Tab-separated table of C-alpha atoms in Angstrom:
chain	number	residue	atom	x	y	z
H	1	UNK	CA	10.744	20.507	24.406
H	2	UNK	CA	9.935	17.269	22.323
H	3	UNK	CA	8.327	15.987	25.007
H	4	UNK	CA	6.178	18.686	26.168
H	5	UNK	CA	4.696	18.777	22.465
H	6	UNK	CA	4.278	15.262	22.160
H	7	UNK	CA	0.964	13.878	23.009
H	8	UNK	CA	-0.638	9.929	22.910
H	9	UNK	CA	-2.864	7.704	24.457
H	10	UNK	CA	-3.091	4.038	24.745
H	11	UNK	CA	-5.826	1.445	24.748
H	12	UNK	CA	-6.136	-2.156	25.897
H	13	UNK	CA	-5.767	-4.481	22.450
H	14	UNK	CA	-8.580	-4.315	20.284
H	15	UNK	CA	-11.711	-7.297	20.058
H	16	UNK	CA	-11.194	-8.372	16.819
H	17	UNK	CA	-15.456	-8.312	15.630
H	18	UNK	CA	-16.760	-11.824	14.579
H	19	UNK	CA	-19.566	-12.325	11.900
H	20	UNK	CA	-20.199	-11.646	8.330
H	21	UNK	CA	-20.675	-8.695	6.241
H	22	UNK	CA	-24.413	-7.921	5.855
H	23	UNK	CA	-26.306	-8.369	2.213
H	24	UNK	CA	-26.888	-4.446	2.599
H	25	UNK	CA	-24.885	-1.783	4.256
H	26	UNK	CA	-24.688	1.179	4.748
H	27	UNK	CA	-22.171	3.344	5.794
H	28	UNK	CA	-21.948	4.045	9.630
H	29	UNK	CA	-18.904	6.010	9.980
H	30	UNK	CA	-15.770	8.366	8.434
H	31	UNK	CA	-12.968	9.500	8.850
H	32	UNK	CA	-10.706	12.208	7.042
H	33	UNK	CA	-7.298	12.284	7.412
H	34	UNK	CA	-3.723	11.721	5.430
H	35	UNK	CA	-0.902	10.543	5.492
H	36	UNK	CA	-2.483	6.759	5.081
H	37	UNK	CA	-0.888	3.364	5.391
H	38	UNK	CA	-1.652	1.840	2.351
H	39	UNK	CA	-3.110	-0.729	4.698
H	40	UNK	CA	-5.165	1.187	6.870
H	41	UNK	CA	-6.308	-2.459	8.956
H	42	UNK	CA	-3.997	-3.144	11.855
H	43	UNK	CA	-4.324	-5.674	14.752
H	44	UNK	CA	-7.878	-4.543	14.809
H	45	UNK	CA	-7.548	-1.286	14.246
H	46	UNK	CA	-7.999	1.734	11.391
H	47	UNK	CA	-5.241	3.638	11.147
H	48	UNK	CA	-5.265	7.070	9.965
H	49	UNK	CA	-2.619	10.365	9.659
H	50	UNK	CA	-2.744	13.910	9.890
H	51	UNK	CA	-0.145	16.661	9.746
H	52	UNK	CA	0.909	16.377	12.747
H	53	UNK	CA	0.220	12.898	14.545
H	54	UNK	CA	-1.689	9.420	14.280
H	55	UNK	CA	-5.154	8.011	15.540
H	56	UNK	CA	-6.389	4.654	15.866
H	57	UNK	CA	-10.132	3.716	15.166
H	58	UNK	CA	-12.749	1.103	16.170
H	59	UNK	CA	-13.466	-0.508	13.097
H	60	UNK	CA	-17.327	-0.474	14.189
H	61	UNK	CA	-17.801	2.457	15.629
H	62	UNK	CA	-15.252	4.568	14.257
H	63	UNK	CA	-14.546	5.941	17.643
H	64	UNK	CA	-10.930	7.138	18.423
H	65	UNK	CA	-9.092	4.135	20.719
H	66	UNK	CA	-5.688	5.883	20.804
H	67	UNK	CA	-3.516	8.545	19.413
H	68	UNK	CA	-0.389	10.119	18.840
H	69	UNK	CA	0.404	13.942	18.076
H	70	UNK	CA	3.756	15.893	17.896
H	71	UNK	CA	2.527	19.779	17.875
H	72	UNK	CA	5.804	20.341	16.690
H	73	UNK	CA	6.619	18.620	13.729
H	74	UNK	CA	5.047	17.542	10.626
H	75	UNK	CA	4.051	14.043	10.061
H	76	UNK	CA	5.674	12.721	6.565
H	77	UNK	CA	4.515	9.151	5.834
H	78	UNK	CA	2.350	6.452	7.865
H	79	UNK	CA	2.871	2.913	7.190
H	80	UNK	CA	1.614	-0.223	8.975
H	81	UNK	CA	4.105	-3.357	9.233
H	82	UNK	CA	4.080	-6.590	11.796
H	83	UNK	CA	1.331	-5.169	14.000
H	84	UNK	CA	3.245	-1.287	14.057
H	85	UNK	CA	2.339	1.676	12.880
H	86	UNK	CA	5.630	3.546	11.512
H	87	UNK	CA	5.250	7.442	11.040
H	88	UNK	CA	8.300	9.554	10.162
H	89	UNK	CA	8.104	13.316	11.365
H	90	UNK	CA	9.771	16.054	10.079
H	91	UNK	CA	11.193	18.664	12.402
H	92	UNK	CA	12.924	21.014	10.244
H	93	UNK	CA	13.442	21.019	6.364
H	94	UNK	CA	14.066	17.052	7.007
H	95	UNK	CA	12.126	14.084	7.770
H	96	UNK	CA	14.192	13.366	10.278
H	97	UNK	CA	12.366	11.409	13.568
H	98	UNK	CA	10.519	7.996	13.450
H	99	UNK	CA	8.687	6.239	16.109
H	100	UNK	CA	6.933	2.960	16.030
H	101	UNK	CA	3.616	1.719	17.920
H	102	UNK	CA	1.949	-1.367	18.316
H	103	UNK	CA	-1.045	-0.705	16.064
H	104	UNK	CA	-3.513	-2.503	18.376
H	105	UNK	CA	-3.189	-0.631	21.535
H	106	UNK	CA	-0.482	2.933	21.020
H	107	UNK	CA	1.926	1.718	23.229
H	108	UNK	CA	5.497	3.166	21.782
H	109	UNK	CA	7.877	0.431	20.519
H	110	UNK	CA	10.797	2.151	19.155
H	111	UNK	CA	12.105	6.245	18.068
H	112	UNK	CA	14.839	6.561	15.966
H	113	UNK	CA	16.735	9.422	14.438
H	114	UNK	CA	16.803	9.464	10.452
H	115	UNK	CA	18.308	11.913	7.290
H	116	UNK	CA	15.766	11.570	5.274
H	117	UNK	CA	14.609	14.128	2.146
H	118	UNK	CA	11.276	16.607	3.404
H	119	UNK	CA	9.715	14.684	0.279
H	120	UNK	CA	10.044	11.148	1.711
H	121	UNK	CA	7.495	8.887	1.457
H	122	UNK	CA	6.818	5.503	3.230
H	123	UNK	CA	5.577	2.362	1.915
H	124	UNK	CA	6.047	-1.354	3.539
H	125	UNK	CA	5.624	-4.928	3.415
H	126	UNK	CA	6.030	-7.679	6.272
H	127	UNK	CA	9.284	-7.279	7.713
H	128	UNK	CA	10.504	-4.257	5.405
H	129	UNK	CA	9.755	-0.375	5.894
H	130	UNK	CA	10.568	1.577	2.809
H	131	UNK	CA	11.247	5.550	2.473
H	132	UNK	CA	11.656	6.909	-0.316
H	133	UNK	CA	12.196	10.161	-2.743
H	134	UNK	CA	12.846	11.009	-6.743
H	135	UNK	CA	16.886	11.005	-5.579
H	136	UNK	CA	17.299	7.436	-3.806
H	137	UNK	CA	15.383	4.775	-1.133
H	138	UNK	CA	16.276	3.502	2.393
H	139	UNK	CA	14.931	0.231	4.009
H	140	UNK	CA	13.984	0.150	7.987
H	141	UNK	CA	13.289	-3.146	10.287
H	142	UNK	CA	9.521	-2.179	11.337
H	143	UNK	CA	10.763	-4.778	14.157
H	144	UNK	CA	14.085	-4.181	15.152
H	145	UNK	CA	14.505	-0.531	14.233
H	146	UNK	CA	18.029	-0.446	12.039
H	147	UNK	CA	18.649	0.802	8.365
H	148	UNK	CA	19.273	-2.376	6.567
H	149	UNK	CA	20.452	-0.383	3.595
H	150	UNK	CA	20.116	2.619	1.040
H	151	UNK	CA	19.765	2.840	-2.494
H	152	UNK	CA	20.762	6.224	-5.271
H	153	UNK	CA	20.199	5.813	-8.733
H	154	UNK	CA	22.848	6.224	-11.136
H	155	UNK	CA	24.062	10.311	-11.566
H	156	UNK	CA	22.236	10.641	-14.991
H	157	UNK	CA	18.694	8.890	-13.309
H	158	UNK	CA	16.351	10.182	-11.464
H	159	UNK	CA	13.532	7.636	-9.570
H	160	UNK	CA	10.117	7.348	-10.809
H	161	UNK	CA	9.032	5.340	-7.982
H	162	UNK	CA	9.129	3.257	-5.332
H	163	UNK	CA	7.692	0.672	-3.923
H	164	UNK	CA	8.010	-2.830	-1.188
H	165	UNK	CA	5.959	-5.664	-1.665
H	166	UNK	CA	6.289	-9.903	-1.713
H	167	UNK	CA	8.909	-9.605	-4.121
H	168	UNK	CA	11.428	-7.162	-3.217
H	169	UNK	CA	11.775	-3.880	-3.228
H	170	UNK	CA	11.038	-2.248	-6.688
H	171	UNK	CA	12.501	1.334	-7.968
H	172	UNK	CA	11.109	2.692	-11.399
H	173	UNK	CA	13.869	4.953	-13.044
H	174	UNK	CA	13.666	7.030	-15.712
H	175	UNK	CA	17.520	7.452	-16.847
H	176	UNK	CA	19.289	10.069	-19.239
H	177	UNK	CA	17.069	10.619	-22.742
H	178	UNK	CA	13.770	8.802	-22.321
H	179	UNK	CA	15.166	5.103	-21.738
H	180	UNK	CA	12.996	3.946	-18.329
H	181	UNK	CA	14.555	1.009	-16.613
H	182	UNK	CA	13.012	-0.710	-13.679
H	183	UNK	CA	15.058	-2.928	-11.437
H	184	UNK	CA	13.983	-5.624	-8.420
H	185	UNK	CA	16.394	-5.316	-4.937
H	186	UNK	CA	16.431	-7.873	-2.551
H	187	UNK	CA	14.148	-6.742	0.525
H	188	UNK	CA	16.611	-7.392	2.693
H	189	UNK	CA	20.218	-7.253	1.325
H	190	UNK	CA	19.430	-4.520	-1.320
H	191	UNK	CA	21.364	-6.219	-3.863
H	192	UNK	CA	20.239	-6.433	-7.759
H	193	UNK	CA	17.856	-9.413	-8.643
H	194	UNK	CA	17.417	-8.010	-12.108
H	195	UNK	CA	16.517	-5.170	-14.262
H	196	UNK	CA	14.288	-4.098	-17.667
H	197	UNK	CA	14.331	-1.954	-19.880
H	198	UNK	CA	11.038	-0.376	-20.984
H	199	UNK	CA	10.587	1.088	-23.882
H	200	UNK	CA	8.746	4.909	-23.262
H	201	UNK	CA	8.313	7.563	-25.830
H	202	UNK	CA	9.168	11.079	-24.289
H	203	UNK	CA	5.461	12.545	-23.097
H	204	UNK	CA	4.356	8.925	-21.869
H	205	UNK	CA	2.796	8.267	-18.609
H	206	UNK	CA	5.043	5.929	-16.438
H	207	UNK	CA	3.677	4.767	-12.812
H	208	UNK	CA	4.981	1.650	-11.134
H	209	UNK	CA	1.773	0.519	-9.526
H	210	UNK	CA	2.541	-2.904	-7.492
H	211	UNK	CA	5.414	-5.327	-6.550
H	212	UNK	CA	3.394	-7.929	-4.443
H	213	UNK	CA	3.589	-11.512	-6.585
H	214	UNK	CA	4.551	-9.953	-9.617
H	215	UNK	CA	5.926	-5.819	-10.804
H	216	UNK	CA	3.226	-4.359	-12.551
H	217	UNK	CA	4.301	-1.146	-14.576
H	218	UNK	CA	2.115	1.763	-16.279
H	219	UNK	CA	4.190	2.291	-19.656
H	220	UNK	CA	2.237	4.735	-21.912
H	221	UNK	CA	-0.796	3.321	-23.490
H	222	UNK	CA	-0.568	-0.317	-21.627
H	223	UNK	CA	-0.199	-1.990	-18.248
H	224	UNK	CA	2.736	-4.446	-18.309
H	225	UNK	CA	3.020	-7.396	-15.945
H	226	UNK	CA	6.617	-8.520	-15.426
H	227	UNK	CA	7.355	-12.049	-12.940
H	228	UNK	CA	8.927	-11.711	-10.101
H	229	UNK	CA	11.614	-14.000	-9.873
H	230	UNK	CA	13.458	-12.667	-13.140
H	231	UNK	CA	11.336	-9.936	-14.664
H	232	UNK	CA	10.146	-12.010	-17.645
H	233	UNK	CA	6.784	-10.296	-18.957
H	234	UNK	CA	3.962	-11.806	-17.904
H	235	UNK	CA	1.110	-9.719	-19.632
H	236	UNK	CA	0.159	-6.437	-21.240
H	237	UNK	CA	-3.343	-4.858	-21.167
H	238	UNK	CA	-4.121	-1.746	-23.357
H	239	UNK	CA	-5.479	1.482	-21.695
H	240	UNK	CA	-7.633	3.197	-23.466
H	241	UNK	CA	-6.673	6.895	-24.791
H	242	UNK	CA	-6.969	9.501	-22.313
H	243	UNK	CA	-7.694	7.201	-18.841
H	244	UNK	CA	-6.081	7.763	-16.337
H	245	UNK	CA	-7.492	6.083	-13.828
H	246	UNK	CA	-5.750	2.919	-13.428
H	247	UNK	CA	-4.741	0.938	-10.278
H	248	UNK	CA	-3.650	-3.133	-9.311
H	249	UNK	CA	-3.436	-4.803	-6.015
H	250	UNK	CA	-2.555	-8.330	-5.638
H	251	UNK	CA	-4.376	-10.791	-3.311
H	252	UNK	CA	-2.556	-14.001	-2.945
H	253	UNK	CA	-1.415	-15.466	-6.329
H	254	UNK	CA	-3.916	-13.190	-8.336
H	255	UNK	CA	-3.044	-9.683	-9.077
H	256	UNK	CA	-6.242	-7.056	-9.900
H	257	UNK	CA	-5.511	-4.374	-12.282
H	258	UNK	CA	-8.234	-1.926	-12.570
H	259	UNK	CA	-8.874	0.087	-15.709
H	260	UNK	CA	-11.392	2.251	-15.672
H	261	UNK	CA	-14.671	0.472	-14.535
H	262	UNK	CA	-13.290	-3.079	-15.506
H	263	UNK	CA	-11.178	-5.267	-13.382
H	264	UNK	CA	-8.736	-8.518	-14.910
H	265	UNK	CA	-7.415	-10.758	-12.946
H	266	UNK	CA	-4.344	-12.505	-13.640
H	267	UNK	CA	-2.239	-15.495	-11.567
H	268	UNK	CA	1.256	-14.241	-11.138
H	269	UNK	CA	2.075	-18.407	-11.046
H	270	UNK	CA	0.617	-19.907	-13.812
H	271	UNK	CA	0.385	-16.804	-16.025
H	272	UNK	CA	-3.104	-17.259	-16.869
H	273	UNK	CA	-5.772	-14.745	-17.449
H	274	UNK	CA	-7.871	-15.602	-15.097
H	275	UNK	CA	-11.597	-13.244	-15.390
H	276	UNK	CA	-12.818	-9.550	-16.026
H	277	UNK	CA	-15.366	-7.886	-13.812
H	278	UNK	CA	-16.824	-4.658	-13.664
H	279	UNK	CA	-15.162	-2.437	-10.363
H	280	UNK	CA	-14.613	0.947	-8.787
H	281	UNK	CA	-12.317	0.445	-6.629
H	282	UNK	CA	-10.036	-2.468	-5.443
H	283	UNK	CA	-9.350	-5.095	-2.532
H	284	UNK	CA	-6.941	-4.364	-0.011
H	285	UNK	CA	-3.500	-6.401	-0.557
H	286	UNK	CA	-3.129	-9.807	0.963
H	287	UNK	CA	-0.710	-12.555	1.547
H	288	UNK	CA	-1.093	-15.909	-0.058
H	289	UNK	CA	-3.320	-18.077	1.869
H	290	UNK	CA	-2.042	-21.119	4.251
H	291	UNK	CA	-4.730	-23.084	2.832
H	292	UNK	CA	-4.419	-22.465	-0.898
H	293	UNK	CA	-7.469	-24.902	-1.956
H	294	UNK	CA	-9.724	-22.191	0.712
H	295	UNK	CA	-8.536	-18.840	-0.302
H	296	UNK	CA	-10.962	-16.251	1.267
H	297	UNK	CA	-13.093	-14.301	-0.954
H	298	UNK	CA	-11.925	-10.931	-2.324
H	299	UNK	CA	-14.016	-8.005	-1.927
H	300	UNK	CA	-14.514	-5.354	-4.750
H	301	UNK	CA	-15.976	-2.594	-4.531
H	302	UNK	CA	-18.337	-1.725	-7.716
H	303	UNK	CA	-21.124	0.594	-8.957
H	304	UNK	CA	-23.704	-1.597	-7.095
H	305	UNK	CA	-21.688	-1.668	-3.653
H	306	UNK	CA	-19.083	-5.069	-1.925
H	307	UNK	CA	-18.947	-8.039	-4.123
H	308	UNK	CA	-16.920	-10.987	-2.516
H	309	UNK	CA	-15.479	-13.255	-5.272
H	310	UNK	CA	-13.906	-15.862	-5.761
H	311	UNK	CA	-9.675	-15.289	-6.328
H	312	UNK	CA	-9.601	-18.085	-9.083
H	313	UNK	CA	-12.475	-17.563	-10.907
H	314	UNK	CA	-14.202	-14.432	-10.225
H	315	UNK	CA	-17.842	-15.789	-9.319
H	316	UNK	CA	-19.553	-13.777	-6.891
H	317	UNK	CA	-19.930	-15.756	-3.652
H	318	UNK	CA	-21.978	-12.860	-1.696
H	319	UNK	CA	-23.143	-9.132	-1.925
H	320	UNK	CA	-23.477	-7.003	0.044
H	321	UNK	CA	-25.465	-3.349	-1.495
H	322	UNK	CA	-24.734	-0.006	-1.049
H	323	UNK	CA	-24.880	2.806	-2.989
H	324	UNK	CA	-22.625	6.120	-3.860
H	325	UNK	CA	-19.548	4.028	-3.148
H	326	UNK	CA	-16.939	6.849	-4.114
H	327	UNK	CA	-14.094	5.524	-7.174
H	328	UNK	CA	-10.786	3.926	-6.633
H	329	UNK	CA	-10.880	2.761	-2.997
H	330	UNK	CA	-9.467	-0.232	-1.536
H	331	UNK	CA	-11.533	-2.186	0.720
H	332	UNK	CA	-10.779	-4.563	3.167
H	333	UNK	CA	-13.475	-6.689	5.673
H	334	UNK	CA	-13.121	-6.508	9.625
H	335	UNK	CA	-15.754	-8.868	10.718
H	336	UNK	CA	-19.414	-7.446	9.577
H	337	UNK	CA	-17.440	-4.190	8.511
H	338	UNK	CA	-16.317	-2.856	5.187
H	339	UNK	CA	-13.841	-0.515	5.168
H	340	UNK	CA	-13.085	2.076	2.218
H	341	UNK	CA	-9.373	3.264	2.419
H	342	UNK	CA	-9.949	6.755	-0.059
H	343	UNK	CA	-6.948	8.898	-0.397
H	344	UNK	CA	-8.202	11.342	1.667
H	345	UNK	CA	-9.717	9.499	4.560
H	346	UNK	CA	-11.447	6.356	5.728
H	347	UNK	CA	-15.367	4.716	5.412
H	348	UNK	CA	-16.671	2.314	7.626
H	349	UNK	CA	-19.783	-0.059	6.077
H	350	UNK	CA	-21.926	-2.319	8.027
């Protein structure tokens, strides 16, 4: 039975670590695993997938604090929203069970049944869960449990990508010939805000890479910004022929897009270019701050280990040094603790 192959754990909720990230670290503990939240930080916890369950880590030690396995089925996203950690199992061909628990301690908060594709992937933001395939996208209350709604492209389109963020909920298209269109849905209704065309020569790269504060889009050759509220363009930044490695993230106002070893800032507000600085990897996501004239730094990871900086104007407020950082990670600060979300697994600095 279901039951007899489930198996989980709980813990009390976590101590949340006080202090400061040290001027050197080094790295104290890891963890492989996938799926991963994009957000692996949760009420005090790491979270990280496998292919067949969830486990919760210290963020100091590393050490397991709770888990949850189903023997027989196959885990098919992981996402973290409002203090839960969503996973969607597959039984069959179909992604078709999904359970919530409270990040911080295991305990079970919801199951549902779904219909979703054996391809789906999950992505969130607060108060949205988002699945997703090439043929359409359904929305989830991380809270309350309910599809809110679904969305199918047109018959002659076939999605690019998906994505939730501050903004909406973002779908990339690529439509019949080679015209790409990209269209903002209100989180929570799923109705149209507005769509763009982008112009995209068959052969080009296309990648929808964020929707938090602004929709930044991988066209080709450049990385195009686009505004929020109505899609206007906001900024374009060449990518050099043949890199591929290319990432953004958005903390706050400011949204990071990473090409290659060099990272530009730019305030999804104002519209200003804000500063460049050489990077590996990339912070973690974050809200805009209550106190907007004390934003907390931003950590980046580069060749020379954590530098915190300032949002608005890049200067480097602290350091702290390590070495063999691996590329394109996204870290995020628990108390005295770095931690590297990789695609494959998690890093723990201190």
């Amino acid at each position: 039975s279901d039951a007899a192959a489930t198996e989980s754990t709980t813990a009390p909720p976590a101590d949340v670590p006080s202090g400061t990230a040290a001027g050197a670290v080094s790295q104290t503990w890891s963890a492989d695993g996938g799926p991963l939240p994009e957000v692996v930080v949760s009420a005090g916890r790491v979270l990280v997938g496998s292919e067949h369950g969830v486990r919760a880590l210290d963020p100091v030690t590393g050490a397991e604090a709770w888990h949850y396995t189903r023997s027989n089925a196959r885990m098919c996203g992981l996402t973290a929203a409002d203090g839960l950690a969503v996973a969607v199992f597959a039984t069959e061909d179909r992604c078709d069970e999904a359970v919530a628990l409270r990040a911080g301690t295991g305990v079970r908060a919801w199951t549902r049944n779904l219909n979703l594709a054996g391809d789906a992937t999950l992505d969130s933001t607060t108060s949205i869960v988002l699945a997703s395939n090439p043929t359409g996208v359904l929305t989830l209350d991380p809270r309350g449990n309910n599809v809110r709604w679904r969305y199918a492209p047109p018959e002659s389109c076939r999605l690019l990508g998906a994505d939730a963020g501050s903004t909406g909920v973002v779908v990339l298209q690529r439509c019949a010939g080679s015209q790409v269109q990209v269209r903002l849905l209100d989180g929570f209704a799923g109705s149209p805000n507005w769509s763009r065309d982008l112009p995209a020569a068959e052969g080009d790269a296309v990648r929808l890479l964020g929707a938090d504060g602004a929709v930044t889009v991988l066209v080709g050759d450049e990385v195009q910004t686009l505004a929020g509220p109505d899609g206007a363009e906001l900024s374009r930044l060449p990518v050099p022929g043949g890199t591929t490695d290319v990432e953004q993230s958005t903390v706050g106002t400011v949204s990071l897009v990473r090409i290659g070893g060099t990272v530009s800032a730019l305030d999804t507000v104002s519209r200003a270019r804000l500063w460049e600085a050489p990077g590996i990897g990339l912070p973690v996501a974050t809200p805009a701050p209550k106190d907007p004239t004390r934003p907390a730094p931003l950590v980046l990871p580069d060749a020379e280990g954590f530098s915190f900086r300032d949002p608005a104007t890049g200067a480097e407020s602290a350091r702290s040094a390590v070495t063999g950082l691996p590329p394109a990670g996204t870290a995020s600060v628990v108390g005295p603790v770095v931690v590297l979300r990789l695609d494959d697994g998690v890093l723990g600095h201190r």
